[in-house]
Tab-separated table of C-alpha atoms (C1' of nucleotides) in Angstrom:
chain	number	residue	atom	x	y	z
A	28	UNK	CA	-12.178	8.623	-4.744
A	29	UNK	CA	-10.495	12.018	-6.065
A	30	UNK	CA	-7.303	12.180	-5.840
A	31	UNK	CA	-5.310	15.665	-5.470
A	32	UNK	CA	-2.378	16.391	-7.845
A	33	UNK	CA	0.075	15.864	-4.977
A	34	UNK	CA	-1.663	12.640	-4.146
A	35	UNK	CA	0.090	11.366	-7.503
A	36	UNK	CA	3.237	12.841	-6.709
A	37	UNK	CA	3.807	10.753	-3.546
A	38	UNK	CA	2.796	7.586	-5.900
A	39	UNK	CA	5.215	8.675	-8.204
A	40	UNK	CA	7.752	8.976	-6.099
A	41	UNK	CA	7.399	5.154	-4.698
A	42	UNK	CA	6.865	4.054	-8.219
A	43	UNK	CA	10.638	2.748	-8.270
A	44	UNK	CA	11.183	1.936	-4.624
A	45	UNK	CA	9.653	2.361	-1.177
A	46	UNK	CA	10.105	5.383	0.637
A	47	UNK	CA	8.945	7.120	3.774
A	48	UNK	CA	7.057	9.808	4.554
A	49	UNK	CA	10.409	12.220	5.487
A	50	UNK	CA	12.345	10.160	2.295
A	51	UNK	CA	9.200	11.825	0.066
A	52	UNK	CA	9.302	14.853	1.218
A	53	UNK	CA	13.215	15.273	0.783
A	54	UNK	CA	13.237	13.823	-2.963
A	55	UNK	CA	10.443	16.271	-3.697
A	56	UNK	CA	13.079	18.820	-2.104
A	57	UNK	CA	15.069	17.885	-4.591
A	58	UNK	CA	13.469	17.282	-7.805
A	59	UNK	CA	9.771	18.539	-8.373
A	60	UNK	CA	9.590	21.306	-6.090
A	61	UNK	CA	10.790	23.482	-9.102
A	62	UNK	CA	7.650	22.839	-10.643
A	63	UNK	CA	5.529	21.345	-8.097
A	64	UNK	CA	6.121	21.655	-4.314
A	65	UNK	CA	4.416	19.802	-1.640
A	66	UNK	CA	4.438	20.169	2.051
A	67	UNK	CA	4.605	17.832	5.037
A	68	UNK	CA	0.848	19.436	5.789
A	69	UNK	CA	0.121	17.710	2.364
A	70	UNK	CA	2.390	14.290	2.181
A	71	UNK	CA	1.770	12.905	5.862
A	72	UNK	CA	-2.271	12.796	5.761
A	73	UNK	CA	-2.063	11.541	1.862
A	74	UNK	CA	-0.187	9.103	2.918
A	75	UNK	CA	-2.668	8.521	4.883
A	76	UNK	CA	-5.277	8.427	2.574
A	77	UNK	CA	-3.939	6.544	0.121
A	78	UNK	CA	-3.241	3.758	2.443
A	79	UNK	CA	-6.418	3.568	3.279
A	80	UNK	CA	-7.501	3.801	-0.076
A	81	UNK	CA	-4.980	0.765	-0.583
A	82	UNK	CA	-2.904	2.170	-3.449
A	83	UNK	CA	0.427	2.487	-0.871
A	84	UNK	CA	0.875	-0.310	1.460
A	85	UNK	CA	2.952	0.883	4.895
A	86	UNK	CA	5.326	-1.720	6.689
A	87	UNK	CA	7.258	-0.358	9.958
A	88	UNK	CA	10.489	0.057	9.556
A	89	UNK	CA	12.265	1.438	12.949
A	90	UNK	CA	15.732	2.711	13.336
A	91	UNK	CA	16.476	2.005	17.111
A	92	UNK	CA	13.574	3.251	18.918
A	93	UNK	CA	12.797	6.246	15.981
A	94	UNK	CA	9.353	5.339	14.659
A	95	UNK	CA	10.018	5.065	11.091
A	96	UNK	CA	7.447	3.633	8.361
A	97	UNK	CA	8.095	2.517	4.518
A	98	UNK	CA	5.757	3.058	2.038
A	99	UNK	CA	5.482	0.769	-1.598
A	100	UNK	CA	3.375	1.526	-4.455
A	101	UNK	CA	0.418	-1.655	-4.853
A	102	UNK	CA	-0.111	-2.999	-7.883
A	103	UNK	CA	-3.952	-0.343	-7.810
A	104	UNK	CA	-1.559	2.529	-6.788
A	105	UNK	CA	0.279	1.645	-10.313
A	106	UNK	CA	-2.715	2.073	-12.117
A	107	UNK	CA	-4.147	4.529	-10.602
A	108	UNK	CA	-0.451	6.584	-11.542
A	109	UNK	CA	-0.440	5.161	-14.993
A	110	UNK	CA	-4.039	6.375	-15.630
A	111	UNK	CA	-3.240	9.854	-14.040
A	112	UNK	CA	-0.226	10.545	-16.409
A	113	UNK	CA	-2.195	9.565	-19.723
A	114	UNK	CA	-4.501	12.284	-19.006
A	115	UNK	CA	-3.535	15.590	-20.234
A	116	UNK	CA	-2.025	18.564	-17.605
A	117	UNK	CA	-4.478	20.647	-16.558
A	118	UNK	CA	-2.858	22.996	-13.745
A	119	UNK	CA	-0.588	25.472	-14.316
A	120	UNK	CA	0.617	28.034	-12.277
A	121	UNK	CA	2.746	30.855	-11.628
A	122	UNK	CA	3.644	33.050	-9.020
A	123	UNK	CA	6.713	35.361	-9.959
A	124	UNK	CA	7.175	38.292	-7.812
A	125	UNK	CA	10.225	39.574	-9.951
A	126	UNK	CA	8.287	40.052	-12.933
A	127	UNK	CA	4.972	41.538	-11.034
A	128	UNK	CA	7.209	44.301	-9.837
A	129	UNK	CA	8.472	44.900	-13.228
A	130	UNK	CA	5.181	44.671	-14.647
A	131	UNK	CA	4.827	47.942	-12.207
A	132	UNK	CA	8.530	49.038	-12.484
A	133	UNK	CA	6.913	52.425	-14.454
A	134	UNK	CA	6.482	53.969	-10.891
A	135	UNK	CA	10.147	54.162	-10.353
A	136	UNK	CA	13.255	55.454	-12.450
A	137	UNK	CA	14.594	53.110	-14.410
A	138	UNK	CA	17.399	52.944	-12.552
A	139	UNK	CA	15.698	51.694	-10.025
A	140	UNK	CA	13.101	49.666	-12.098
A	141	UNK	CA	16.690	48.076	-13.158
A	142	UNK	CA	17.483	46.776	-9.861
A	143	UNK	CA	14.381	44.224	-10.392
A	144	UNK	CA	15.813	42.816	-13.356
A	145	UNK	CA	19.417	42.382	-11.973
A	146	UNK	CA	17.895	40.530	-8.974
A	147	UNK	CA	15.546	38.355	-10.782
A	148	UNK	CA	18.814	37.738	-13.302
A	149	UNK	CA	21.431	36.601	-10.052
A	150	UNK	CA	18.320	34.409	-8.786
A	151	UNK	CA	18.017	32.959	-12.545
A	152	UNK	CA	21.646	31.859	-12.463
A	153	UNK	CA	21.785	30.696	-8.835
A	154	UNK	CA	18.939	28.323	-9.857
A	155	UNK	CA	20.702	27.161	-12.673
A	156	UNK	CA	23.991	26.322	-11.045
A	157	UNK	CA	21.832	24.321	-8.424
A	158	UNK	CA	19.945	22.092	-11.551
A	159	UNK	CA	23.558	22.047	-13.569
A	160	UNK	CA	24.953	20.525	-9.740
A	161	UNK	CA	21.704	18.211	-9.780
A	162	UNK	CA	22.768	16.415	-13.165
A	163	UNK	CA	24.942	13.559	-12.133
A	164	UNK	CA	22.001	12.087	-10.025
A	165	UNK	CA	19.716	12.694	-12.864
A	166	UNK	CA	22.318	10.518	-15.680
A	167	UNK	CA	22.269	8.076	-12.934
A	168	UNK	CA	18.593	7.740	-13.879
A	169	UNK	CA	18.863	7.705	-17.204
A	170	UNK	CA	21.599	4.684	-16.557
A	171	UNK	CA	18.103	3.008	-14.948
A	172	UNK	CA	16.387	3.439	-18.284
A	173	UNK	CA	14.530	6.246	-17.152
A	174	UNK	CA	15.398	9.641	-19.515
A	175	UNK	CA	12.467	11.712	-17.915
A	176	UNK	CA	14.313	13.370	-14.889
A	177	UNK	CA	17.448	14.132	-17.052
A	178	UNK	CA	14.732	16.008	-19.357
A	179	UNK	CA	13.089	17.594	-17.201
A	180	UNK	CA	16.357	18.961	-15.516
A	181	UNK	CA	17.778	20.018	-18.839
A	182	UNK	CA	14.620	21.701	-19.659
A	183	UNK	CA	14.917	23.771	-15.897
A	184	UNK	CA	18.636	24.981	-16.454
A	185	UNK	CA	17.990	25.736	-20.086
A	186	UNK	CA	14.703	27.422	-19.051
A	187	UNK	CA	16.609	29.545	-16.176
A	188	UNK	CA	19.382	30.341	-18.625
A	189	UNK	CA	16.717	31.615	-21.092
A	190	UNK	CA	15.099	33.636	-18.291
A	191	UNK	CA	18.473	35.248	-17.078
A	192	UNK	CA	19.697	35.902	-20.132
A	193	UNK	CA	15.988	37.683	-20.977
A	194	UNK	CA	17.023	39.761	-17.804
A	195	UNK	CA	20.223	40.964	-19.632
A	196	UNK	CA	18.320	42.312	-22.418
A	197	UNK	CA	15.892	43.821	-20.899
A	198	UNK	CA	18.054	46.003	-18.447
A	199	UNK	CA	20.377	46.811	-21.802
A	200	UNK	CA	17.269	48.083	-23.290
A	201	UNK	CA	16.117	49.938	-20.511
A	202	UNK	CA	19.253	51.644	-19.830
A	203	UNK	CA	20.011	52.189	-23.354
A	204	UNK	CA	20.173	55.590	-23.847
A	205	UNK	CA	19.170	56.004	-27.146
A	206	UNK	CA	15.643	54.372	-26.281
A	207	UNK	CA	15.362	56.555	-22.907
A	208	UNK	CA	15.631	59.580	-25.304
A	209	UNK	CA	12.794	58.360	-27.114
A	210	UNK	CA	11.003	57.971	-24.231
A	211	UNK	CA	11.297	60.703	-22.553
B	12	UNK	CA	1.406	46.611	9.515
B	13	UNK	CA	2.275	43.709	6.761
B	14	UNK	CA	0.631	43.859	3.718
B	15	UNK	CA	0.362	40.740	1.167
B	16	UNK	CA	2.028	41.087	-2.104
B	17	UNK	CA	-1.940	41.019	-3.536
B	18	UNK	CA	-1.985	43.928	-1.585
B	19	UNK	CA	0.374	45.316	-3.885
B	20	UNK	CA	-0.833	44.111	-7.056
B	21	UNK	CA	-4.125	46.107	-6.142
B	22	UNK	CA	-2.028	48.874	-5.280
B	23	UNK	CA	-0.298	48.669	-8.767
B	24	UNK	CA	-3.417	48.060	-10.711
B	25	UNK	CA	-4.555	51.651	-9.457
B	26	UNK	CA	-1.270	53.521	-8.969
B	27	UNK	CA	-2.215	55.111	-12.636
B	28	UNK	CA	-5.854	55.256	-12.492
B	29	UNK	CA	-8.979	54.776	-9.950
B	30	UNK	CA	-11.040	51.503	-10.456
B	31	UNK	CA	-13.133	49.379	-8.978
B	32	UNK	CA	-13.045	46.312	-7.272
B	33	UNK	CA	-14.398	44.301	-10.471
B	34	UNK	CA	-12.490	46.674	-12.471
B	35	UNK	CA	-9.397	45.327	-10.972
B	36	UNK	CA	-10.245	41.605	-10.869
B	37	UNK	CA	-10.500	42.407	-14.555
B	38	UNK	CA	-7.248	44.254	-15.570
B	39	UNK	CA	-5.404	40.577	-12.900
B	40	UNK	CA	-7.479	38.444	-15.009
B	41	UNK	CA	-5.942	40.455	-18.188
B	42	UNK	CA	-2.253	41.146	-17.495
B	43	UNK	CA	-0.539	40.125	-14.039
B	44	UNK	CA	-2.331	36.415	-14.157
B	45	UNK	CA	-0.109	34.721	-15.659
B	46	UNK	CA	2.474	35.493	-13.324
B	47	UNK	CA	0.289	36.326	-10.222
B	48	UNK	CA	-3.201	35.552	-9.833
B	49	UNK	CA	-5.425	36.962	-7.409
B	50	UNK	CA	-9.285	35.834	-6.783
B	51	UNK	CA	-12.011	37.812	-5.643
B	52	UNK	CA	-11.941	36.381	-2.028
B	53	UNK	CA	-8.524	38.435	-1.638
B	54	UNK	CA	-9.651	41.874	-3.329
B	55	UNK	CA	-12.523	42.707	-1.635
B	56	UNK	CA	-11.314	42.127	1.869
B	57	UNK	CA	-7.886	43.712	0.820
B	58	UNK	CA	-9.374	46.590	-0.676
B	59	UNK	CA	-11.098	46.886	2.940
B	60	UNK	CA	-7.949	46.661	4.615
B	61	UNK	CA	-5.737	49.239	2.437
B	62	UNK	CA	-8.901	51.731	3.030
B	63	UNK	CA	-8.852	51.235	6.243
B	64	UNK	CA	-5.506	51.959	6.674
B	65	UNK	CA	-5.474	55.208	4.660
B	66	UNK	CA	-3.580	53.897	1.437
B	67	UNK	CA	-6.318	54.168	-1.161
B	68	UNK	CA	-9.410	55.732	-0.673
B	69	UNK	CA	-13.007	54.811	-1.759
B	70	UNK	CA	-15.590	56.686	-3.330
B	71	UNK	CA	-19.351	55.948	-4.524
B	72	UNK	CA	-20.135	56.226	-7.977
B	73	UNK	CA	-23.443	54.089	-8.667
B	74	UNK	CA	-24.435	53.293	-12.303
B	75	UNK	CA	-27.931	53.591	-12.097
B	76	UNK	CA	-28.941	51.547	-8.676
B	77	UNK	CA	-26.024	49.575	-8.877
B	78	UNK	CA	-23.793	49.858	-5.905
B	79	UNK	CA	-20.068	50.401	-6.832
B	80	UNK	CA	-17.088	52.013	-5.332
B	81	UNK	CA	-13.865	53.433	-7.395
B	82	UNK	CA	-10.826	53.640	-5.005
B	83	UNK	CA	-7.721	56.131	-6.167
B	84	UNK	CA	-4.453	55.473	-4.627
B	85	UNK	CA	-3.209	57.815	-1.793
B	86	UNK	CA	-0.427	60.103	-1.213
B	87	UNK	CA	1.125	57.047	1.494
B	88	UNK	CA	0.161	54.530	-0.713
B	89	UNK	CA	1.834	55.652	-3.502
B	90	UNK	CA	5.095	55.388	-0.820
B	91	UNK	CA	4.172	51.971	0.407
B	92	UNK	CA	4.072	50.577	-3.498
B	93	UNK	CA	7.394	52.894	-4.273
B	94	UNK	CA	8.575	51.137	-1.283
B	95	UNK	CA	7.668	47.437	-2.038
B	96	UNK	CA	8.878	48.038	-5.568
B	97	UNK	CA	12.671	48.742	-4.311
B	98	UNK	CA	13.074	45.637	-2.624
B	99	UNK	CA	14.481	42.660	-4.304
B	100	UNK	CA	11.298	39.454	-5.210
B	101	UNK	CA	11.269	37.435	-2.479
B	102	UNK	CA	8.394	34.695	-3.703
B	103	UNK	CA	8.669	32.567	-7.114
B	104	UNK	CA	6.365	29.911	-7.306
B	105	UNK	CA	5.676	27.505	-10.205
B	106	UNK	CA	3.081	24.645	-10.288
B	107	UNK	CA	3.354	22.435	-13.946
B	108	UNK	CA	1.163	19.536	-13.722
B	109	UNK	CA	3.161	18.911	-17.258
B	110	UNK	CA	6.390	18.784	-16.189
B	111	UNK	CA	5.346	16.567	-13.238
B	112	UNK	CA	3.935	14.146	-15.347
B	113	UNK	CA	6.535	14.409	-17.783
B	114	UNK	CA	8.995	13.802	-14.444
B	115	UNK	CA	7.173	10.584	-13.879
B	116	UNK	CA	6.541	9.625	-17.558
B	117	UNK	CA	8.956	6.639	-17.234
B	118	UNK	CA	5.979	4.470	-15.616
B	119	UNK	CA	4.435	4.793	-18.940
B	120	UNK	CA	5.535	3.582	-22.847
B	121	UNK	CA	7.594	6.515	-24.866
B	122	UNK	CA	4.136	7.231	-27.328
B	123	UNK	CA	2.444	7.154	-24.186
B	124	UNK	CA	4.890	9.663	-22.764
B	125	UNK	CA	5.187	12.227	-25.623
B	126	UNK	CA	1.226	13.183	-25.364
B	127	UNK	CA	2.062	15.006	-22.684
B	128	UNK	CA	4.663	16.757	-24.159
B	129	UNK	CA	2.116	17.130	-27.175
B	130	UNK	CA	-0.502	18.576	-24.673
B	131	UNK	CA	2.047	21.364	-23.206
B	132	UNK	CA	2.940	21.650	-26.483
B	133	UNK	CA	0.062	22.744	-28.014
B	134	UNK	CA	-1.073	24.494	-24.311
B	135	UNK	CA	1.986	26.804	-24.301
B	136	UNK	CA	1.042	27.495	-27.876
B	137	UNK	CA	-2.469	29.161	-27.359
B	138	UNK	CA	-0.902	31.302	-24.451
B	139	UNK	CA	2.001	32.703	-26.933
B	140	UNK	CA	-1.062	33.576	-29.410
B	141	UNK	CA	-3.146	35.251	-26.487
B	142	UNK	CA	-0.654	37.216	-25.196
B	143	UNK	CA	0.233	38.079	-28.608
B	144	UNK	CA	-3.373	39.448	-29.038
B	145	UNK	CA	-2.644	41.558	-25.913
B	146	UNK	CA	0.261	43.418	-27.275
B	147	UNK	CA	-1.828	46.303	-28.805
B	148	UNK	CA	-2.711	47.101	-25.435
B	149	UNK	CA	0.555	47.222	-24.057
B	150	UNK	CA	1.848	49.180	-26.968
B	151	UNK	CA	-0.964	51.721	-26.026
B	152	UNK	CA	1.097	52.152	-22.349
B	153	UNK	CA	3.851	52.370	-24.377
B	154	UNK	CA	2.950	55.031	-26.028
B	155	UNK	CA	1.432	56.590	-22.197
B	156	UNK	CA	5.106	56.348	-21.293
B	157	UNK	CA	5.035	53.078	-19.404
B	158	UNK	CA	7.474	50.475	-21.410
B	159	UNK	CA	7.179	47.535	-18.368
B	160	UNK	CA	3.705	45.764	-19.538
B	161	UNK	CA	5.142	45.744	-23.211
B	162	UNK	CA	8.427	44.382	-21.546
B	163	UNK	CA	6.832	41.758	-19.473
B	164	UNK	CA	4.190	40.781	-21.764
B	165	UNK	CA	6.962	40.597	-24.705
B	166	UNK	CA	8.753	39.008	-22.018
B	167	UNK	CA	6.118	36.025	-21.711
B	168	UNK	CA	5.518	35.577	-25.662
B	169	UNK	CA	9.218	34.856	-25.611
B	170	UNK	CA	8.860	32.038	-22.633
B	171	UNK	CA	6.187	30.330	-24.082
B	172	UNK	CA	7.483	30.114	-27.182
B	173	UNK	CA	10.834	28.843	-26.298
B	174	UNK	CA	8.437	26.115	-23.764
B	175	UNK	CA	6.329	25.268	-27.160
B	176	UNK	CA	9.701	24.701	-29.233
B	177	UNK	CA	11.505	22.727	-26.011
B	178	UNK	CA	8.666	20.443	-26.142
B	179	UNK	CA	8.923	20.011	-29.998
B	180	UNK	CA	12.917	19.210	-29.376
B	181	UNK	CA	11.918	16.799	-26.336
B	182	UNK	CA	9.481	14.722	-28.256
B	183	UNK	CA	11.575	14.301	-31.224
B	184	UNK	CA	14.287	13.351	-28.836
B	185	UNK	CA	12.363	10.872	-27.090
B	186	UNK	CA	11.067	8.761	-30.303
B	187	UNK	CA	14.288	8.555	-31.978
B	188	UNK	CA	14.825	5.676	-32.971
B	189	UNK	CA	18.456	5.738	-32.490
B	190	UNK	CA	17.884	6.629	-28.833
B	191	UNK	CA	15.346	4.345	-27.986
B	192	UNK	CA	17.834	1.598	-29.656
B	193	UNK	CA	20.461	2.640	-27.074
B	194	UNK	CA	18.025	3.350	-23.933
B	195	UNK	CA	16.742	0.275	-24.624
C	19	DC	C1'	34.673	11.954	26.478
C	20	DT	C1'	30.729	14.878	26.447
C	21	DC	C1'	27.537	17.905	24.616
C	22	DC	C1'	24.958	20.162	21.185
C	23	DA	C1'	23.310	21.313	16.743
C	24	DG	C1'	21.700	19.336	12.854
C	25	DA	C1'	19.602	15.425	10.816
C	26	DT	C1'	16.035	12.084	10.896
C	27	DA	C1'	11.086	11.142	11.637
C	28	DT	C1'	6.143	11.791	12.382
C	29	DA	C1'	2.384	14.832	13.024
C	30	DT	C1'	-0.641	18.868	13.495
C	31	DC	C1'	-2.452	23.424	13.661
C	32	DT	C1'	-3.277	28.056	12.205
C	33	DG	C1'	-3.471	31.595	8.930
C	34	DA	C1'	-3.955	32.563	4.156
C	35	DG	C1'	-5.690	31.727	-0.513
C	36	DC	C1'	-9.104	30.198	-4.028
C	37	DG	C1'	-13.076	30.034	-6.397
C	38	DA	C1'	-17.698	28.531	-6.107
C	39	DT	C1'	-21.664	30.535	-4.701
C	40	DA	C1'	-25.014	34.186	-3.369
C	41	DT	C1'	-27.396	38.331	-4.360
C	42	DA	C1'	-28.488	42.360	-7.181
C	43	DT	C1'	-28.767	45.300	-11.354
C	44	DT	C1'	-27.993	46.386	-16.241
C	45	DC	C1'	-27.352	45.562	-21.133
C	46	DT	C1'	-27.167	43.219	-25.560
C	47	DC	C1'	-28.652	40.020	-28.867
C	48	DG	C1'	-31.759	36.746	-30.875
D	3	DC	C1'	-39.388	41.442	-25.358
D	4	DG	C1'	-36.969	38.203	-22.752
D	5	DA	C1'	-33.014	35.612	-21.553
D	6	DG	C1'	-28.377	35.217	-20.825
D	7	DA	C1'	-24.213	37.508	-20.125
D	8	DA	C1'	-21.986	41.252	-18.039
D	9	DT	C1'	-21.372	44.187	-14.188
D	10	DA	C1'	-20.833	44.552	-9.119
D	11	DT	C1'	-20.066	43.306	-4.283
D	12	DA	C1'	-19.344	39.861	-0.907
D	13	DT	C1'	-18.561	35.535	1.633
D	14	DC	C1'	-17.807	30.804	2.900
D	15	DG	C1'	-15.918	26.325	2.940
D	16	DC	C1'	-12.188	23.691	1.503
D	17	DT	C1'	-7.291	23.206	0.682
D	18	DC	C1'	-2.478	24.333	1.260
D	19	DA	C1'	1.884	25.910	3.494
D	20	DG	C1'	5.023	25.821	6.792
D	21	DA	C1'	5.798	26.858	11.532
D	22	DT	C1'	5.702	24.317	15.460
D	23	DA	C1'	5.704	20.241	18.513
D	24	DT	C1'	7.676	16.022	20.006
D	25	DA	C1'	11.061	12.341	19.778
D	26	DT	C1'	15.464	9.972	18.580
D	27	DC	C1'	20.070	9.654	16.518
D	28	DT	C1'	24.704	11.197	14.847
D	29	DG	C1'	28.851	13.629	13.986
D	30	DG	C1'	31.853	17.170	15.085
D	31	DA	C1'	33.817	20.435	18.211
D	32	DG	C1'	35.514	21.693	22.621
DNA sequence: CTCCAGATATATCTGAGCGATATATTCTCG
DNA sequence: CGAGAATATATCGCTCAGATATATCTGGAG
């Protein structure tokens, strides 16, 4: 059976401890949906699947009278994750709407064309204050003798810094007057 | 009515020029793809859609008995792209099978773990070179007055790049030996 | 003390997107 | 000269997103 991409993330996310379906869906919230989101139209029926499949294994776990069920990796689920990350990434994908409208930004003044860049710079920064906020919870990880999430969070605020600071640049050497003569 | 942001991109890829519908699929494939794909089950029905509501029009031009249609942006959708252009991105998407792996790397042994980083590594390498290879092109807009493909494309050299050398820093992080002493 | 909005929790449905596939014609290279 | 790749249009089936539906609980405000 084929598994899809976010198939692995739900396995991943039980690797460590049992979770529900909501639980998933909040952590991925949290954590990959910078670089892989996944939606409850996705996590609820590969839940599904997967227990069937028998790599999760569901107990019920009620609060009250609110339906609630608990899902832990099986010992096939574990392999199936382990086998998954040896292979090499092969989907990548980007959908930036800041940088298609800059890529176009020659049908406006740059004044205007400007604007794009200051946006996509505030957004940038915002990001990166919301991974820099994220950081105690990732250290806590790292406490559990896992370093990935702290690494992978360093790499997202240093990457938004990089991009923000790109923004800068840019919009210096757009407005920069000596280049605008040159171009005009 | 609403048009997609593909609706744009179409609009964009003609704003300087008439083309075609495989013309366009083309020049996404080229430039705007690595930050916003679009696939022919989008163009053609777009391309419908935007003639049909007056903001490019269509015209035959047959190469031999080939059947093929150039559309030229119109006057209003010229102002519908000038439009879209002024307002602030709304959509950034980003799907890194890497990074998600790399996120759930823990399951695995560190040598285990730094292939992946190896794989993006080398991955984000080929795209720097690529785009690299694209930059005479952009130089020739340049030169057409039209500094934002050189920007962006400059733009994404720079990213992957700085990717390729994060994943350098992150592997030789991860097999230190003084840190795995300690993390141990 | 009561009520309500937000949180928790599961689930599905509809519209949109992707890319494989279909069909047709032309051109280049071995 | 022929075959495969390129050019060219078009669609269909599968997958995804997230809005929506339904149900229960909790904390804060009036």
């Amino acid at each position: 059976m084929e598994l899809s991409p976010t198939a692995y993330v739900i396995l991943g996310m039980i690797s460590r401890e049992p979770r529900s379906g909501y639980e998933i869906k909040a952590l991925v919230d949290n954590t990959t949906r910078f670089f892989w989101a996944a939606s409850y139209g996705q996590i609820y029926p590969q839940l599904k699947r997967l227990s069937e499949a028998g790599l999760v294994a569901g107990s019920d776990a009620p609060r009250g009278e609110r339906k609630r069920t608990v899902y832990a990796i099986t010992a096939e689920g574990r392999r199936e994750l382990e086998d998954w990350l040896r292979q090499p990434p092969q989907t990548v994908e980007m959908r930036e709407e800041g940088l298609l409208k800059l890529f176009f930004a020659g049908v406006l003044p740059p004044e205007e064309a400007a604007e794009t860049l200051r946006s996509m710079h505030a957004y940038r920064r915002d990001i990166a204050a919301r991974l820099r906020s994220m950081e105690p919870d990732a250290e806590e990880k790292l406490a559990q003798d896992d370093p990935f999430p702290l690494i992978v969070l360093q790499g997202g605020i240093e990457f938004n810094e990089w991009f923000a600071d790109w923004c800068e640049r840019m919009e210096a050497r757009l407005l920069d007057p000596a280049r605008r003569e040159r171009s005009s």
